[in-house]
PDB file of C-alpha atoms and ligand atoms in Angstrom:
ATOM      1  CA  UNK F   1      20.767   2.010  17.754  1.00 41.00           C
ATOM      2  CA  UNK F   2      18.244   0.000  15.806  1.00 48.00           C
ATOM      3  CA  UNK F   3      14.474   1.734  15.347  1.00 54.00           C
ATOM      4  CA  UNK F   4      11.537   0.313  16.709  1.00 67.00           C
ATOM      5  CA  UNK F   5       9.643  -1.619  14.234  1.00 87.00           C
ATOM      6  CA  UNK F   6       6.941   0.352  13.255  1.00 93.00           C
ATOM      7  CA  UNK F   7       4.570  -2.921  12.440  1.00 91.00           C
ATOM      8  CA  UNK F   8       1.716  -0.421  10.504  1.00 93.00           C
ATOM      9  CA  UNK F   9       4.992   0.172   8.389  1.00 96.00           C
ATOM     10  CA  UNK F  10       6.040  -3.338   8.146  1.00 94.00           C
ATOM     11  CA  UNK F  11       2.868  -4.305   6.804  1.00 93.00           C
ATOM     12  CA  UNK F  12       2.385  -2.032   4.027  1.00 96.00           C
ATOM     13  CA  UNK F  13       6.333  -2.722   2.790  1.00 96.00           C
ATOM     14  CA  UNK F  14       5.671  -6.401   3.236  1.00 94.00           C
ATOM     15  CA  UNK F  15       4.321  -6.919  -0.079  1.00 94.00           C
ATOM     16  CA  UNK F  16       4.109  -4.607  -3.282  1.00 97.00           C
ATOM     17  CA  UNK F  17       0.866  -2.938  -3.128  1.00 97.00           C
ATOM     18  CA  UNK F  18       1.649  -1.861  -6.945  1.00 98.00           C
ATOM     19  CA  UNK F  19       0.714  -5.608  -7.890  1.00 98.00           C
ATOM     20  CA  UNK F  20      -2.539  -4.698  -6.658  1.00 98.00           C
ATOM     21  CA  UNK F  21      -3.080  -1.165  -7.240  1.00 98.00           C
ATOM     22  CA  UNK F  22      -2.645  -1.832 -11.241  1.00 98.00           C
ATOM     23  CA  UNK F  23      -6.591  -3.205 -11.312  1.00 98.00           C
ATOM     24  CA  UNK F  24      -7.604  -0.734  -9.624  1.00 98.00           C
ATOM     25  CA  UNK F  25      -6.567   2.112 -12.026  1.00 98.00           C
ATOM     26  CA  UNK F  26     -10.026   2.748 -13.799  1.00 98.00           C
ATOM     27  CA  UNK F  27     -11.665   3.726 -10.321  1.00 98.00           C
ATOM     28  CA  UNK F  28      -9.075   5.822  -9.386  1.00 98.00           C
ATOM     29  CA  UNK F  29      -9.723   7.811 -12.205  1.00 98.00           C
ATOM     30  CA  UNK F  30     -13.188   7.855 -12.264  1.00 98.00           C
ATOM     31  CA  UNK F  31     -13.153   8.651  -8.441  1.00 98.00           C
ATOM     32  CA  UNK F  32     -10.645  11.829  -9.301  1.00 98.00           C
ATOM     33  CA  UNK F  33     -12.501  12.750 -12.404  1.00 97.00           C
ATOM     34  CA  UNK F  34     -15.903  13.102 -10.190  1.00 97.00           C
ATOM     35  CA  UNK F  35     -14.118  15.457  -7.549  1.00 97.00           C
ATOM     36  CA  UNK F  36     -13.817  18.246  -9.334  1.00 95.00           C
ATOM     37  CA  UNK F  37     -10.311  18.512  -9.509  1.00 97.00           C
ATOM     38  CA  UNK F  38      -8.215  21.344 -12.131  1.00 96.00           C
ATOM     39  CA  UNK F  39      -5.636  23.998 -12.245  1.00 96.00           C
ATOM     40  CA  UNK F  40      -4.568  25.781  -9.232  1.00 94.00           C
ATOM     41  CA  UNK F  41      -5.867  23.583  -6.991  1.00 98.00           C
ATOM     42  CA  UNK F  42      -3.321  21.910  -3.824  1.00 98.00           C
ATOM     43  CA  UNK F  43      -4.657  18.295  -3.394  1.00 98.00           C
ATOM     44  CA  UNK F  44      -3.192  16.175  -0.867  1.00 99.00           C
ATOM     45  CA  UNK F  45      -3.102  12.302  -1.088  1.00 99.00           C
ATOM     46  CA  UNK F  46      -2.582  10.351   2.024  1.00 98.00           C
ATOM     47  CA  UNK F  47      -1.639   6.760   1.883  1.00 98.00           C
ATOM     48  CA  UNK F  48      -1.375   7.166  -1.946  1.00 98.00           C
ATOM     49  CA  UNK F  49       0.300   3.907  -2.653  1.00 98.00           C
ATOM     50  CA  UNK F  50       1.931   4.398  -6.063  1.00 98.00           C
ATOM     51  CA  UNK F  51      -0.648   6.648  -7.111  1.00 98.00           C
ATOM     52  CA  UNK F  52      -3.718   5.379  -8.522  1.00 98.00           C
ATOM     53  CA  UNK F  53      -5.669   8.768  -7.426  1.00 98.00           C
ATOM     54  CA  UNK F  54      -2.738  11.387  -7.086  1.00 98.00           C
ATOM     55  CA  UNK F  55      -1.502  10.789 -11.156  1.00 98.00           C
ATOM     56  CA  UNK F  56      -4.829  10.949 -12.034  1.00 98.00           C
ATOM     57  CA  UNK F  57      -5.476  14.563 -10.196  1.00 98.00           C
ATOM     58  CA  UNK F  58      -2.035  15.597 -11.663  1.00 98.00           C
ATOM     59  CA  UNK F  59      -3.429  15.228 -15.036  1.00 98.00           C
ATOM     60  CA  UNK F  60      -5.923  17.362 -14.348  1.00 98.00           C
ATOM     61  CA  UNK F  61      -3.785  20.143 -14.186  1.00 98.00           C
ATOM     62  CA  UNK F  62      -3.776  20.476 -10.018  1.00 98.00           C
ATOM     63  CA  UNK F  63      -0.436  20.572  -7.690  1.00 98.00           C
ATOM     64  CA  UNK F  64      -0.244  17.131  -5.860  1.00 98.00           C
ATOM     65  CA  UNK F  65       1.689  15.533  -2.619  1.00 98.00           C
ATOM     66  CA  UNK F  66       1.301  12.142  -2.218  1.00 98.00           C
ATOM     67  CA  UNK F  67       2.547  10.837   1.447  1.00 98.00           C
ATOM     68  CA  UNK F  68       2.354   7.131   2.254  1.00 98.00           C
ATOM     69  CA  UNK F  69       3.865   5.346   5.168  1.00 98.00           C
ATOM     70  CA  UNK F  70       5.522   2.913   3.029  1.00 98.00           C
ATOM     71  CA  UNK F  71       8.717   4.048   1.380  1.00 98.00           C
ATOM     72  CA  UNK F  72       8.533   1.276  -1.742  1.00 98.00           C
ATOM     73  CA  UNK F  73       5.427   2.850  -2.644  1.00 98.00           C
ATOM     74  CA  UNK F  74       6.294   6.335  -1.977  1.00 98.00           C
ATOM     75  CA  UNK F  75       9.461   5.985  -4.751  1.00 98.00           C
ATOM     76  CA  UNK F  76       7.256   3.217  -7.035  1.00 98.00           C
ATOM     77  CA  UNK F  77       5.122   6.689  -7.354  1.00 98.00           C
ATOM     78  CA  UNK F  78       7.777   9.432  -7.813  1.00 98.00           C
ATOM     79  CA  UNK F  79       8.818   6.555 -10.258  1.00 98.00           C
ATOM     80  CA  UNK F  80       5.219   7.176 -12.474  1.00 98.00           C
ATOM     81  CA  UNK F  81       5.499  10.454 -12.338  1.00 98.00           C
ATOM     82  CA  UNK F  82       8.153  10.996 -13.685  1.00 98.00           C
ATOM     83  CA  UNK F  83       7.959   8.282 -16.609  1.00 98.00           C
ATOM     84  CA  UNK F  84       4.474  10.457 -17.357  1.00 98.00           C
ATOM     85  CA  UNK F  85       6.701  13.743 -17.211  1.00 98.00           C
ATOM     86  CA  UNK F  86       4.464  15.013 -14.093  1.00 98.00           C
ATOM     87  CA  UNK F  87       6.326  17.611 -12.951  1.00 97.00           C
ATOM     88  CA  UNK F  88       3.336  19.061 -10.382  1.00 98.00           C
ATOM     89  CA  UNK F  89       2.947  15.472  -8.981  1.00 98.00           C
ATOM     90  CA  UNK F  90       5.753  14.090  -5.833  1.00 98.00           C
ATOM     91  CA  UNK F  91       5.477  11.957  -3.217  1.00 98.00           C
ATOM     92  CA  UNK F  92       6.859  11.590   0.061  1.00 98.00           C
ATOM     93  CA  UNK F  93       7.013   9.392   3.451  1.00 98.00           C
ATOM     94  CA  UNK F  94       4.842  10.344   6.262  1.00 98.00           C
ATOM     95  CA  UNK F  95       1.798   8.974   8.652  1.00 98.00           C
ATOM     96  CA  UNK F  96      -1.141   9.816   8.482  1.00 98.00           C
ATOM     97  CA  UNK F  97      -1.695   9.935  12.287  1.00 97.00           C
ATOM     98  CA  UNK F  98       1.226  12.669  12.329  1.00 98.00           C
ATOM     99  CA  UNK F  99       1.440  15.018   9.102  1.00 98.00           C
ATOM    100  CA  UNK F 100       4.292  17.400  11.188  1.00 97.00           C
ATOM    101  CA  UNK F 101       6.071  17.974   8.354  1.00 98.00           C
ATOM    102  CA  UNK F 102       3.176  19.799   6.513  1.00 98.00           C
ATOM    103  CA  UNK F 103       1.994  23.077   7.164  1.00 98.00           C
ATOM    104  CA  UNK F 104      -1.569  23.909   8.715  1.00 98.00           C
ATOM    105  CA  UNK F 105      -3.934  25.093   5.876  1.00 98.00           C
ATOM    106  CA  UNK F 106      -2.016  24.064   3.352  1.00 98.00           C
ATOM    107  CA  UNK F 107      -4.795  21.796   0.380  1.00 98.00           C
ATOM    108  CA  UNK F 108      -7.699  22.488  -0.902  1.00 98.00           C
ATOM    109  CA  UNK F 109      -8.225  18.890  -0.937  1.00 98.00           C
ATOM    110  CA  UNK F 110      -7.309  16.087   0.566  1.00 98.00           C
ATOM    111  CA  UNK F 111      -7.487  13.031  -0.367  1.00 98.00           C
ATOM    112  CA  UNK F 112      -7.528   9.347   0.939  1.00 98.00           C
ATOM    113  CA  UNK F 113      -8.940   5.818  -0.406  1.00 98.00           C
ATOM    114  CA  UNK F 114      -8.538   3.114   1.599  1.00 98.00           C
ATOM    115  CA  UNK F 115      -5.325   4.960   2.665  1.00 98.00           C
ATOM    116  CA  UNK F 116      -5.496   6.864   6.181  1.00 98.00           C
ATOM    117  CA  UNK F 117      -7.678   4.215   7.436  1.00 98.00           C
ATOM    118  CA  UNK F 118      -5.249   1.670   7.899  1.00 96.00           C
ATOM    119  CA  UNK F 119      -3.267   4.255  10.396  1.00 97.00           C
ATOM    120  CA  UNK F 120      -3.092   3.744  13.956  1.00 93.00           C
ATOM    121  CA  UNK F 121      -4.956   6.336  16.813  1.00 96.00           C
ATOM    122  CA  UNK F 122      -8.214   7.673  14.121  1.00 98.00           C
ATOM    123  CA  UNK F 123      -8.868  10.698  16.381  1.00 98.00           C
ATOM    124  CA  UNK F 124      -5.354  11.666  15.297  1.00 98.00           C
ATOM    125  CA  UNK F 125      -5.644  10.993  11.477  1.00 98.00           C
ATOM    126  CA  UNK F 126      -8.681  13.035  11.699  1.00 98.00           C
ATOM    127  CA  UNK F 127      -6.688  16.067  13.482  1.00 98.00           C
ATOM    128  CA  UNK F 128      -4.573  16.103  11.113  1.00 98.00           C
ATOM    129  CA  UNK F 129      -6.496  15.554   7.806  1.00 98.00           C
ATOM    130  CA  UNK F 130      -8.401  18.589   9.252  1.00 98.00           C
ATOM    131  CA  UNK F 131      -5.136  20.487  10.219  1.00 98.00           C
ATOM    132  CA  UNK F 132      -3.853  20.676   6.914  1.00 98.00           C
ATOM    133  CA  UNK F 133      -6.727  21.959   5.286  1.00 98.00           C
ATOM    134  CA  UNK F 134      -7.454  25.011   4.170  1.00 98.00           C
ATOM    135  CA  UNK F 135     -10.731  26.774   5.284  1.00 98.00           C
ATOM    136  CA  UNK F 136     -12.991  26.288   2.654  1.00 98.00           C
ATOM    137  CA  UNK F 137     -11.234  23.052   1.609  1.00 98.00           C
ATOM    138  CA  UNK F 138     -12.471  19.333   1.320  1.00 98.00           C
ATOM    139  CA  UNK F 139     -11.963  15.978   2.628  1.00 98.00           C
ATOM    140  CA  UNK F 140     -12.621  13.255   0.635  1.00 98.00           C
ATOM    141  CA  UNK F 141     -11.683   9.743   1.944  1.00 98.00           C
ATOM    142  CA  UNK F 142     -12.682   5.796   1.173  1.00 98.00           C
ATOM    143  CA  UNK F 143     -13.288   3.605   3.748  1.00 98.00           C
ATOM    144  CA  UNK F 144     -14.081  -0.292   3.472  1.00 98.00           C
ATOM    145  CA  UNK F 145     -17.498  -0.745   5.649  1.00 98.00           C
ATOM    146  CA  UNK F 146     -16.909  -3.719   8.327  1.00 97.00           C
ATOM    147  CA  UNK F 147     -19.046  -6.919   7.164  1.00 95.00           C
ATOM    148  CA  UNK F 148     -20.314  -5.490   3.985  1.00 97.00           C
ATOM    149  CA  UNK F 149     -20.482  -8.603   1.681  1.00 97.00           C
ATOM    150  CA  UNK F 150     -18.552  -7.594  -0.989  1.00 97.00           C
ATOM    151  CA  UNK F 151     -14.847  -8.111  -2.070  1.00 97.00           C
ATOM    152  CA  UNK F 152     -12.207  -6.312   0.278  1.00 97.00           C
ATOM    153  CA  UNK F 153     -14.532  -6.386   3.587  1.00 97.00           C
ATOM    154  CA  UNK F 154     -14.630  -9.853   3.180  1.00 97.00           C
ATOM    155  CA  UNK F 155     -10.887 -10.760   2.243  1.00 97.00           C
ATOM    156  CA  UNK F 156     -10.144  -8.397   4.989  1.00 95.00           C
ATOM    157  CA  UNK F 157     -12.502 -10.436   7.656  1.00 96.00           C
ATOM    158  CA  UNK F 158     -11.732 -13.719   6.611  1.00 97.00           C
ATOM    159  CA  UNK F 159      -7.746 -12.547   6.581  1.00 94.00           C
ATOM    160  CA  UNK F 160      -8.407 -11.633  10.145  1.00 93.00           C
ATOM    161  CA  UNK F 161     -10.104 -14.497  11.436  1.00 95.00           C
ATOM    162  CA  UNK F 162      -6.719 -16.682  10.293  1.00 95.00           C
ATOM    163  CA  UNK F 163      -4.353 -13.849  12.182  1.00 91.00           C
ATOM    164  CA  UNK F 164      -3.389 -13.563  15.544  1.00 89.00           C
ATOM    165  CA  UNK F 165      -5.486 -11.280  17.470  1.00 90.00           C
ATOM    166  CA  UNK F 166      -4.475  -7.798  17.288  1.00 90.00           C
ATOM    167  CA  UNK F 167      -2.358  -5.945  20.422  1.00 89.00           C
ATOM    168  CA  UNK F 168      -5.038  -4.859  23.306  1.00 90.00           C
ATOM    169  CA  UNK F 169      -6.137  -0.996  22.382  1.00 90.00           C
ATOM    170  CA  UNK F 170      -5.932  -2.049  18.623  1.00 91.00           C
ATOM    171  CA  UNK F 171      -8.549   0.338  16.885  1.00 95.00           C
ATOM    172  CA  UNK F 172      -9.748  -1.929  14.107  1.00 95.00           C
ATOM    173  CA  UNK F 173      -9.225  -0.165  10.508  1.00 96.00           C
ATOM    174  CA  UNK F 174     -12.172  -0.851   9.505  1.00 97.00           C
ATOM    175  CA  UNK F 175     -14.163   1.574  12.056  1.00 98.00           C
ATOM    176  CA  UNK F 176     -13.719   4.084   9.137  1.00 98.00           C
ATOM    177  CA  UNK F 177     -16.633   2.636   7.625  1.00 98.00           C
ATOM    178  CA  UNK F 178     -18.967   3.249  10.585  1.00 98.00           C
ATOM    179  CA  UNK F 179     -20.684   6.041   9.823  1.00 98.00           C
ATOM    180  CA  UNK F 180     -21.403   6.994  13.985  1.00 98.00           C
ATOM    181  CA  UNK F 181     -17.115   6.597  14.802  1.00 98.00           C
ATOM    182  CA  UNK F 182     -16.344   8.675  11.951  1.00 98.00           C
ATOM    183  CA  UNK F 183     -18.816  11.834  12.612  1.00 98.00           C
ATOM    184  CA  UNK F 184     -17.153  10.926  16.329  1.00 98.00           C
ATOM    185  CA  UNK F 185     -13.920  11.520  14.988  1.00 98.00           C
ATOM    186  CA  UNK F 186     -14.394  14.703  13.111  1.00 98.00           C
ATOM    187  CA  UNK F 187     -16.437  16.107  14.821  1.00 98.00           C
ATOM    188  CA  UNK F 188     -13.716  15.728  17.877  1.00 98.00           C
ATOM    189  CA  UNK F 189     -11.095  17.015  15.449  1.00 98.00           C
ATOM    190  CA  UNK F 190     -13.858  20.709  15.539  1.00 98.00           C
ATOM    191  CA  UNK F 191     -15.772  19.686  12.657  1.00 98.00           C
ATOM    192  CA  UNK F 192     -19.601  20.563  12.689  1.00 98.00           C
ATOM    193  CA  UNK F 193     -21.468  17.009  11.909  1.00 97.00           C
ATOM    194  CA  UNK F 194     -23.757  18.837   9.020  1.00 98.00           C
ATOM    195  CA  UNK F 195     -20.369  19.335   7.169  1.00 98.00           C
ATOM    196  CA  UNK F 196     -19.852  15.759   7.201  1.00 98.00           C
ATOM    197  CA  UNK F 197     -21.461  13.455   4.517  1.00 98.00           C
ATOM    198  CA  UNK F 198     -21.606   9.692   3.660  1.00 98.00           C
ATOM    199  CA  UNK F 199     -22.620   8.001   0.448  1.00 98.00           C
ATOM    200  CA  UNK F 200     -22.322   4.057  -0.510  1.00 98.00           C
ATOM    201  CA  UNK F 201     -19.621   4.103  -3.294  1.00 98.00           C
ATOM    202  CA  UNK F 202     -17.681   1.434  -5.690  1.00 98.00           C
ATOM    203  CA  UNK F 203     -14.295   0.265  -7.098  1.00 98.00           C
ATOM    204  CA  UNK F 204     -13.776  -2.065  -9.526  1.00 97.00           C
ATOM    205  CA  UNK F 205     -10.835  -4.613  -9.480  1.00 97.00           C
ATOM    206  CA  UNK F 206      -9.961  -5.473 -13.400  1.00 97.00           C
ATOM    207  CA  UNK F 207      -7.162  -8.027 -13.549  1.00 97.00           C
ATOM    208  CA  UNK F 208      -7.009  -9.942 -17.032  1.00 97.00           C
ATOM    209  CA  UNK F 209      -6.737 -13.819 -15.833  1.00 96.00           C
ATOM    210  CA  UNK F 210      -9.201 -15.030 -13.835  1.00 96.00           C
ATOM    211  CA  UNK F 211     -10.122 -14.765 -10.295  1.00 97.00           C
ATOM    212  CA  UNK F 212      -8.007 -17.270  -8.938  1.00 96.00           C
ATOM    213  CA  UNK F 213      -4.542 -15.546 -10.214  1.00 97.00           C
ATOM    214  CA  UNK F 214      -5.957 -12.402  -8.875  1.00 97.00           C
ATOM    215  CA  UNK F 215      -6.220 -14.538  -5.448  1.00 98.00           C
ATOM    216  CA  UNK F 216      -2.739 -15.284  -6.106  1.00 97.00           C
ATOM    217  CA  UNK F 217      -1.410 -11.541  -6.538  1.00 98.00           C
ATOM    218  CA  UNK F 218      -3.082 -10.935  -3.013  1.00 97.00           C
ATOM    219  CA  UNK F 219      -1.381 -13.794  -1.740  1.00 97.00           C
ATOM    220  CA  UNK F 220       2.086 -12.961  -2.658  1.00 97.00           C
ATOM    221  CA  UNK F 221       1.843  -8.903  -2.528  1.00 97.00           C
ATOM    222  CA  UNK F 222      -1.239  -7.509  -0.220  1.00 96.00           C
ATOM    223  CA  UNK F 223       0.302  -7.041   3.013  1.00 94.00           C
ATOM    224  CA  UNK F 224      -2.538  -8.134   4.919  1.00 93.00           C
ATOM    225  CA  UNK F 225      -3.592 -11.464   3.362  1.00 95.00           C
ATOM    226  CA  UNK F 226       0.058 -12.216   3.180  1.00 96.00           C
ATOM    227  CA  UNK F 227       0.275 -12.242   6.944  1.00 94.00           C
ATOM    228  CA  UNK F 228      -2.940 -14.303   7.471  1.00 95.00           C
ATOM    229  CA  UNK F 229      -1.306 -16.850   4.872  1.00 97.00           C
ATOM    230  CA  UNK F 230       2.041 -16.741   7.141  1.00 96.00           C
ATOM    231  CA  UNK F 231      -0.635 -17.520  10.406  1.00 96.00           C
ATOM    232  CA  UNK F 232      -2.538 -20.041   8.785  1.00 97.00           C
ATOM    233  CA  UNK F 233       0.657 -21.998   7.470  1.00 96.00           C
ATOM    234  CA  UNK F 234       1.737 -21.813  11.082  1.00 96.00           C
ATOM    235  CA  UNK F 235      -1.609 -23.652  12.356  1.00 93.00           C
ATOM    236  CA  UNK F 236      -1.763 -25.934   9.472  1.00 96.00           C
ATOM    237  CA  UNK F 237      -4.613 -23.735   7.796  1.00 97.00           C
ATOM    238  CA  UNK F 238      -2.974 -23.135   4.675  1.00 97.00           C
ATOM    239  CA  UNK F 239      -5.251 -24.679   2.308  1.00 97.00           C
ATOM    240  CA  UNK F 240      -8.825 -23.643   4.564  1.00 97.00           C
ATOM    241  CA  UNK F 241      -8.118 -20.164   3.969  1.00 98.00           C
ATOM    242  CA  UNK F 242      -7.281 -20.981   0.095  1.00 97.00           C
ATOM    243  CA  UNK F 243     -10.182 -22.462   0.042  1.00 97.00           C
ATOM    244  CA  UNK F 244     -12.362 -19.596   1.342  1.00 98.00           C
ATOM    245  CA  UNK F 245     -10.991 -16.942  -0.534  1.00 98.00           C
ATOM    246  CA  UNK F 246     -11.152 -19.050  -3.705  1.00 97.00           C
ATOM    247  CA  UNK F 247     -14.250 -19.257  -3.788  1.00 97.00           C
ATOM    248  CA  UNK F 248     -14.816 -15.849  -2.217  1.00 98.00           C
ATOM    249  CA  UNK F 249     -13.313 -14.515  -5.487  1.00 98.00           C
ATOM    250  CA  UNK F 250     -14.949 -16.870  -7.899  1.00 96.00           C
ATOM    251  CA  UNK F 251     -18.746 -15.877  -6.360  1.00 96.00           C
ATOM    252  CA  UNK F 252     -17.468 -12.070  -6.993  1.00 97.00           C
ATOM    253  CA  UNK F 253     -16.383 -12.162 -10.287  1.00 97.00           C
ATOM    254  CA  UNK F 254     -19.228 -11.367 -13.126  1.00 86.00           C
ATOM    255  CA  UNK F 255     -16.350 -12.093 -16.542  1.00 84.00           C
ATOM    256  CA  UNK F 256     -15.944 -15.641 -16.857  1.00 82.00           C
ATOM    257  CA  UNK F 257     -12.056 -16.342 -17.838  1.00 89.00           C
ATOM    258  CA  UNK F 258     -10.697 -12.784 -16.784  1.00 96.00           C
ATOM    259  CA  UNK F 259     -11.688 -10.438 -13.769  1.00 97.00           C
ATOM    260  CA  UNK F 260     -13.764  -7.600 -12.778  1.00 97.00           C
ATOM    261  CA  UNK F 261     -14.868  -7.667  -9.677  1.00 97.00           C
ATOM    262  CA  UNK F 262     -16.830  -4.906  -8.078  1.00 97.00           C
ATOM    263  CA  UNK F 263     -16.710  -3.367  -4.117  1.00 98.00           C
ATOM    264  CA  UNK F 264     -18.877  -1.557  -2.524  1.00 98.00           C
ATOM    265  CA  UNK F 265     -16.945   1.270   0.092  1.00 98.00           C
ATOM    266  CA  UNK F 266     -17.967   3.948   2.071  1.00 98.00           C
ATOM    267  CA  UNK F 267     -17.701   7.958   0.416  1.00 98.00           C
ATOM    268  CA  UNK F 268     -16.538  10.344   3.603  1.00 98.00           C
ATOM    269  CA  UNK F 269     -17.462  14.336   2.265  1.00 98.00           C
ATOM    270  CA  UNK F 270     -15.843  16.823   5.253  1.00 98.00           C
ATOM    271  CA  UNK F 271     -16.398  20.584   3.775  1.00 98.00           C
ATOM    272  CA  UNK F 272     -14.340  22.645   6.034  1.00 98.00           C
ATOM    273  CA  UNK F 273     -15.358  26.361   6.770  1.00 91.00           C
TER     274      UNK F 273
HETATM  275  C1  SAM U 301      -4.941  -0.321   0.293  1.00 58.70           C
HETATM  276  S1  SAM U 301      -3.548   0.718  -0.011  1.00 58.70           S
HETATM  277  C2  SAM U 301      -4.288   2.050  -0.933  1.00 58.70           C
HETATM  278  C3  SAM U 301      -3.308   2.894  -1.711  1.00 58.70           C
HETATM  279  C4  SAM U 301      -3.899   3.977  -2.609  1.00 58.70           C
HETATM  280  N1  SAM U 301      -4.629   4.990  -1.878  1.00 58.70           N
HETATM  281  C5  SAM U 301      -4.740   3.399  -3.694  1.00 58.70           C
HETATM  282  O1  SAM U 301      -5.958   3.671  -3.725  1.00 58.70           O
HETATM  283  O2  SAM U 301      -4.211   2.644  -4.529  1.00 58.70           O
HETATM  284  C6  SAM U 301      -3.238   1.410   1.594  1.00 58.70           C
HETATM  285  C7  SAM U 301      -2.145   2.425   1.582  1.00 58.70           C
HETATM  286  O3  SAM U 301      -2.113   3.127   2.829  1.00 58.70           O
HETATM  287  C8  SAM U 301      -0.768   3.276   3.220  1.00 58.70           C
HETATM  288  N2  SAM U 301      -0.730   3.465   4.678  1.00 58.70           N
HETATM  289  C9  SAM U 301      -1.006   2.555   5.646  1.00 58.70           C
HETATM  290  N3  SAM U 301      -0.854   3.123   6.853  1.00 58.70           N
HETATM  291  C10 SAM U 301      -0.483   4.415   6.648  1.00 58.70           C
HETATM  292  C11 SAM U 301      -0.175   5.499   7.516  1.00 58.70           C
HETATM  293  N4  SAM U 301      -0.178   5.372   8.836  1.00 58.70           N
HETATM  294  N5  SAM U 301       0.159   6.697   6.965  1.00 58.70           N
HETATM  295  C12 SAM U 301       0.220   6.848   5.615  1.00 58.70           C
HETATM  296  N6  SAM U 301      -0.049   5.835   4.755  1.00 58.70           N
HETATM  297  C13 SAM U 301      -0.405   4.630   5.254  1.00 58.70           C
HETATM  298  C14 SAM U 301      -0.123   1.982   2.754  1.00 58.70           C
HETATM  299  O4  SAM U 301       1.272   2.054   2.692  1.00 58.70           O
HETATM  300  C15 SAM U 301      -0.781   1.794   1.392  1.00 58.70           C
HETATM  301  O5  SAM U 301      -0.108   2.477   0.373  1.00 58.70           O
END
C-alpha cells in the first residue's frame, strides 16, 4: 500500500533548502547567540532545515533535537554535525503539528524560524510547541509578516499569486506573522496573552554573486518558488514572474556585484510558567 502524499512534505523535499539556508548562516547565529543559550540547557528546533540555528546552539555548549518534516534536510543536518564533531546536536523527522514522539515537558527552549509556520492546522503547532515545554521554559519562533515589503514576504506573495489556489480550509502560513492569530493560538493552546511578546526582527541573506544568481538558487531549490515557476510555465508566465522577482531582488540588494539582502520578520517570545 502506497502512503498518502503528504504535499506539506512534498514541498519542503522538492528542492534543497541547504542551497538556501547557506546565506543565511550569519543570522542564525546571531539569532542563537542573542537567546541566551549554554550548558545544560534542552533546546528544541522545529523545522530546523539543515541547521542554521540548532549547530549554532550546539556550540554553545546546550543539548539539541532538531525535527524537520523533510527527511533530506533532517540527514543534510545529522550530516553537519557530525563533520563539526557535535556529539550533543541530532536531528530527526517529525511535524510540527504532531510532536507524539516527544515527551511533554521535555526543552527549555524551543525553537523555530520560519520553520513551524509552514505546518498545516496552527492551533495544533501551538499545542504542541507548548506541550513539550518545560514550565519555566521559552518559545522562541520567526514568522514572515504577510505583505511586509521586504524580501521573503514578497517572493512568497508574488510566488503565490502565479500558484494555483490553495485546497478550501488552507490556513495561509503566513498568519504566523499576525500578531492577533498568534496570541489566538497560544493563548488557545492555555497560554496567558501577557506571556506572549512580539518584536520586528531581521535576517540577512549573504550570497557572493549577485542578486540575480541568488534568484536562480530560489528557482531551482526553494520549494515554494519552484512550484510557482512549474504554474507559471504551465500558463505561459514563465518569464512575468522572472521578471518580477528580478527586479524584486535587484531593488533589495544594497552590495552592488554580490548579495546581502536584508528581511524584516516577526520575533514570537512565549515564557511558559
Ligand atoms: C524556510 S525553511 C527554514 C529552515 C530553518 N529553520 C532555517 O532557519 O534555516 C522551512 C523548514 O520548515 C520545515 N517544515 C515545513 N513544514 C514542517 C512541518 N510540518 N513540521 C516540521 N518541519 C516543517 C521544512 O522542511 C524546512 O526545513
Amino acid at each position: 500500500m502506497t502512503e498518502t502524499a503528504n504535499p506539506n512534505k512534498a514541498l519542503w523535499e522538492k528542492g534543497d533548502f541547504t542551497r538556501i539556508a547557506e546565506t543565511m548562516r550569519e543570522s542564525g547565529e546571531a539569532l542563537v547567540a542573542s537567546l541566551g543559550v549554554g550548558e545544560g540547557l534542552d533546546v528544541l528546533d522545529v523545522g530546523c532545515g539543515d541547521g542554521t540555528t540548532a549547530l549554532p546552539a550546539a556550540q554553545l555548549g546546550a543539548d539539541v533535537l532538531g525535527v524537520d518534516i523533510a527527511s533530506n534536510l533532517v540527514a543534510a543536518g545529522n550530516a553537519r554535525a557530525q563533520g563539526l564533531g557535535l556529539g550533543n546536536c541530532r536531528f530527526q523527522e517529525g511535524d510540527a503539528s504532531d510532536l507524539s514522539a516527544l515527551e511533554d515537558d521535555s526543552f527549555d527552549l524551543v525553537v523555530s524560524i520560519f520553520g513551524a509556520m509552514f505546518a498545516p492546522r496552527p492551533f495544533e503547532v501551538a499545542k504542541e510547541l507548548v506541550r513539550v515545554t518545560r514550565p519555566g521554559g521559552r518559545i522562541v519562533m520567526g514568522n514572515w509578516i504577510p505583505n511586509d515589503p521586504t524580501l521573503v514576504a514578497q517572493i512568497l506573495k508574488i510566488s503565490s499569486a502565479y500558484s494555483p489556489p490553495p485546497p478550501e480550509g488552507f490556513v495561509s502560513p503566513m498568519t504566523w506573522g499576525v500578531e492577533d492569530d498568534v496570541t489566538e493560538r497560544f493563548t488557545a493552546a492555555g497560554v496567558p496573552d501577557e506571556n506572549i511578546s512580539f518584536e520586528r526582527d531581521t535576517y540577512t541573506f549573504n550570497y557572493p554573486g549577485p542578486p540575480s544568481e541568488l534568484l536562480g538558487e530560489f528557482k531551482s531549490y526553494y520549494g515554494p518558488t519552484m512550484n510557482a515557476f512549474e504554474a507559471a510555465g504551465a500558463d505561459g508566465r514563465e518569464a512575468d514572474l522572472e521578471a518580477e522577482l528580478g527586479t524584486l531582488f535587484d531593488e533589495q540588494n544594497s552590495n552592488g556585484d554580490t548579495t546581502s539582502i536584508p528581511a524584516t520578520f516577526l520575533r514570537v517570545s512565549v515564557n511558559l510558567i
